[in-house]
mmCIF file of C-alpha atoms in Angstrom:
data_model
loop_
_atom_site.group_PDB
_atom_site.id
_atom_site.type_symbol
_atom_site.label_atom_id
_atom_site.label_comp_id
_atom_site.label_asym_id
_atom_site.label_seq_id
_atom_site.Cartn_x
_atom_site.Cartn_y
_atom_site.Cartn_z
ATOM 1 C CA MET X 1 -16.712 65.160 7.975
ATOM 2 C CA MET X 2 -16.476 67.908 10.580
ATOM 3 C CA ARG X 3 -18.495 71.017 11.162
ATOM 4 C CA VAL X 4 -17.672 73.954 13.387
ATOM 5 C CA LEU X 5 -20.388 74.921 15.844
ATOM 6 C CA PRO X 6 -20.684 78.118 17.900
ATOM 7 C CA ASP X 7 -18.087 78.692 20.647
ATOM 8 C CA GLN X 8 -15.332 76.874 18.705
ATOM 9 C CA GLN X 9 -16.962 73.469 19.165
ATOM 10 C CA ILE X 10 -16.705 70.801 16.472
ATOM 11 C CA GLN X 11 -18.883 67.830 15.713
ATOM 12 C CA GLY X 12 -18.808 65.215 13.017
ATOM 13 C CA THR X 13 -17.933 61.694 12.023
ATOM 14 C CA ILE X 14 -14.855 59.803 10.949
ATOM 15 C CA ARG X 15 -14.874 56.532 9.058
ATOM 16 C CA PHE X 16 -12.991 53.520 10.360
ATOM 17 C CA ARG X 17 -13.113 50.494 8.053
ATOM 18 C CA GLY X 18 -16.298 51.857 6.510
ATOM 19 C CA THR X 19 -18.067 52.414 9.838
ATOM 20 C CA PRO X 20 -18.981 56.025 10.759
ATOM 21 C CA ILE X 21 -17.821 56.962 14.270
ATOM 22 C CA PRO X 22 -19.122 60.159 15.918
ATOM 23 C CA ILE X 23 -16.660 62.766 17.214
ATOM 24 C CA GLU X 24 -17.049 65.887 19.359
ATOM 25 C CA GLY X 25 -14.460 68.423 20.413
ATOM 26 C CA SER X 26 -13.121 71.951 20.198
ATOM 27 C CA TRP X 27 -11.040 74.054 17.797
ATOM 28 C CA ASN X 28 -8.807 77.031 18.579
ATOM 29 C CA GLU X 29 -8.308 78.726 15.220
ATOM 30 C CA SER X 30 -5.697 81.254 16.364
ATOM 31 C CA ALA X 31 -3.441 78.494 17.763
ATOM 32 C CA GLN X 32 -4.511 75.935 15.110
ATOM 33 C CA GLN X 33 -5.145 73.433 17.912
ATOM 34 C CA ILE X 34 -7.850 70.795 17.785
ATOM 35 C CA MET X 35 -9.110 68.331 20.366
ATOM 36 C CA PHE X 36 -11.810 65.727 19.850
ATOM 37 C CA HIS X 37 -13.023 62.466 21.274
ATOM 38 C CA SER X 38 -15.011 59.502 20.072
ATOM 39 C CA PRO X 39 -16.406 56.503 21.919
ATOM 40 C CA TYR X 40 -13.065 54.744 21.282
ATOM 41 C CA ALA X 41 -10.286 57.342 21.402
ATOM 42 C CA ALA X 42 -9.247 60.917 22.190
ATOM 43 C CA TYR X 43 -7.073 63.189 20.030
ATOM 44 C CA SER X 44 -5.279 66.465 20.698
ATOM 45 C CA GLY X 45 -2.880 68.287 18.419
ATOM 46 C CA HIS X 46 -2.563 70.734 15.549
ATOM 47 C CA LEU X 47 -4.522 71.039 12.336
ATOM 48 C CA SER X 48 -2.810 72.390 9.234
ATOM 49 C CA ILE X 49 -4.858 73.224 6.168
ATOM 50 C CA TYR X 50 -3.486 73.788 2.696
ATOM 51 C CA ASP X 51 -4.994 73.797 -0.771
ATOM 52 C CA ASP X 52 -3.414 71.987 -3.697
ATOM 53 C CA VAL X 53 -4.681 74.145 -6.554
ATOM 54 C CA GLN X 54 -3.190 71.916 -9.214
ATOM 55 C CA ILE X 55 -5.419 68.960 -8.288
ATOM 56 C CA GLN X 56 -8.188 71.039 -6.662
ATOM 57 C CA LEU X 57 -7.925 69.341 -3.271
ATOM 58 C CA ARG X 58 -7.860 70.711 0.273
ATOM 59 C CA HIS X 59 -5.525 68.831 2.625
ATOM 60 C CA LEU X 60 -6.256 68.644 6.358
ATOM 61 C CA VAL X 61 -3.139 67.446 8.166
ATOM 62 C CA LEU X 62 -3.420 66.405 11.813
ATOM 63 C CA THR X 63 -0.277 66.135 13.930
ATOM 64 C CA GLY X 64 -0.656 65.221 17.558
ATOM 65 C CA ARG X 65 -1.449 62.474 19.999
ATOM 66 C CA LEU X 66 -4.149 59.824 19.639
ATOM 67 C CA GLN X 67 -4.992 57.912 22.790
ATOM 68 C CA MET X 68 -7.109 54.783 22.539
ATOM 69 C CA LEU X 69 -9.579 54.309 25.386
ATOM 70 C CA PRO X 70 -9.649 51.003 27.274
ATOM 71 C CA PRO X 71 -12.924 49.065 26.890
ATOM 72 C CA LEU X 72 -14.013 50.038 30.420
ATOM 73 C CA TYR X 73 -14.087 53.764 29.463
ATOM 74 C CA ARG X 74 -15.624 53.498 26.022
ATOM 75 C CA GLN X 75 -18.820 55.429 25.527
ATOM 76 C CA VAL X 76 -21.412 53.575 23.512
ATOM 77 C CA SER X 77 -24.186 56.154 23.827
ATOM 78 C CA MET X 78 -22.845 58.890 21.479
ATOM 79 C CA GLU X 79 -25.049 59.473 18.456
ATOM 80 C CA PRO X 80 -23.482 60.122 15.001
ATOM 81 C CA GLY X 81 -23.090 63.841 14.212
#
């Protein structure tokens, strides 16, 4: 789940093996670029959105680079969004 905040900021959670992980980042709608980070990883790339009317489902497709953070740099103090 993601929500867009003022000034093109995003906040939300992703689920990994059933565990919610908080994310924060930014979104540039005109360039369709998204960047976010979690306590465990950072992502930057493009977000494509398309609706499949036949099955009434919106697809969010991320293409980019995911970089896992080494344990030394992991942030454990982020609160779920």
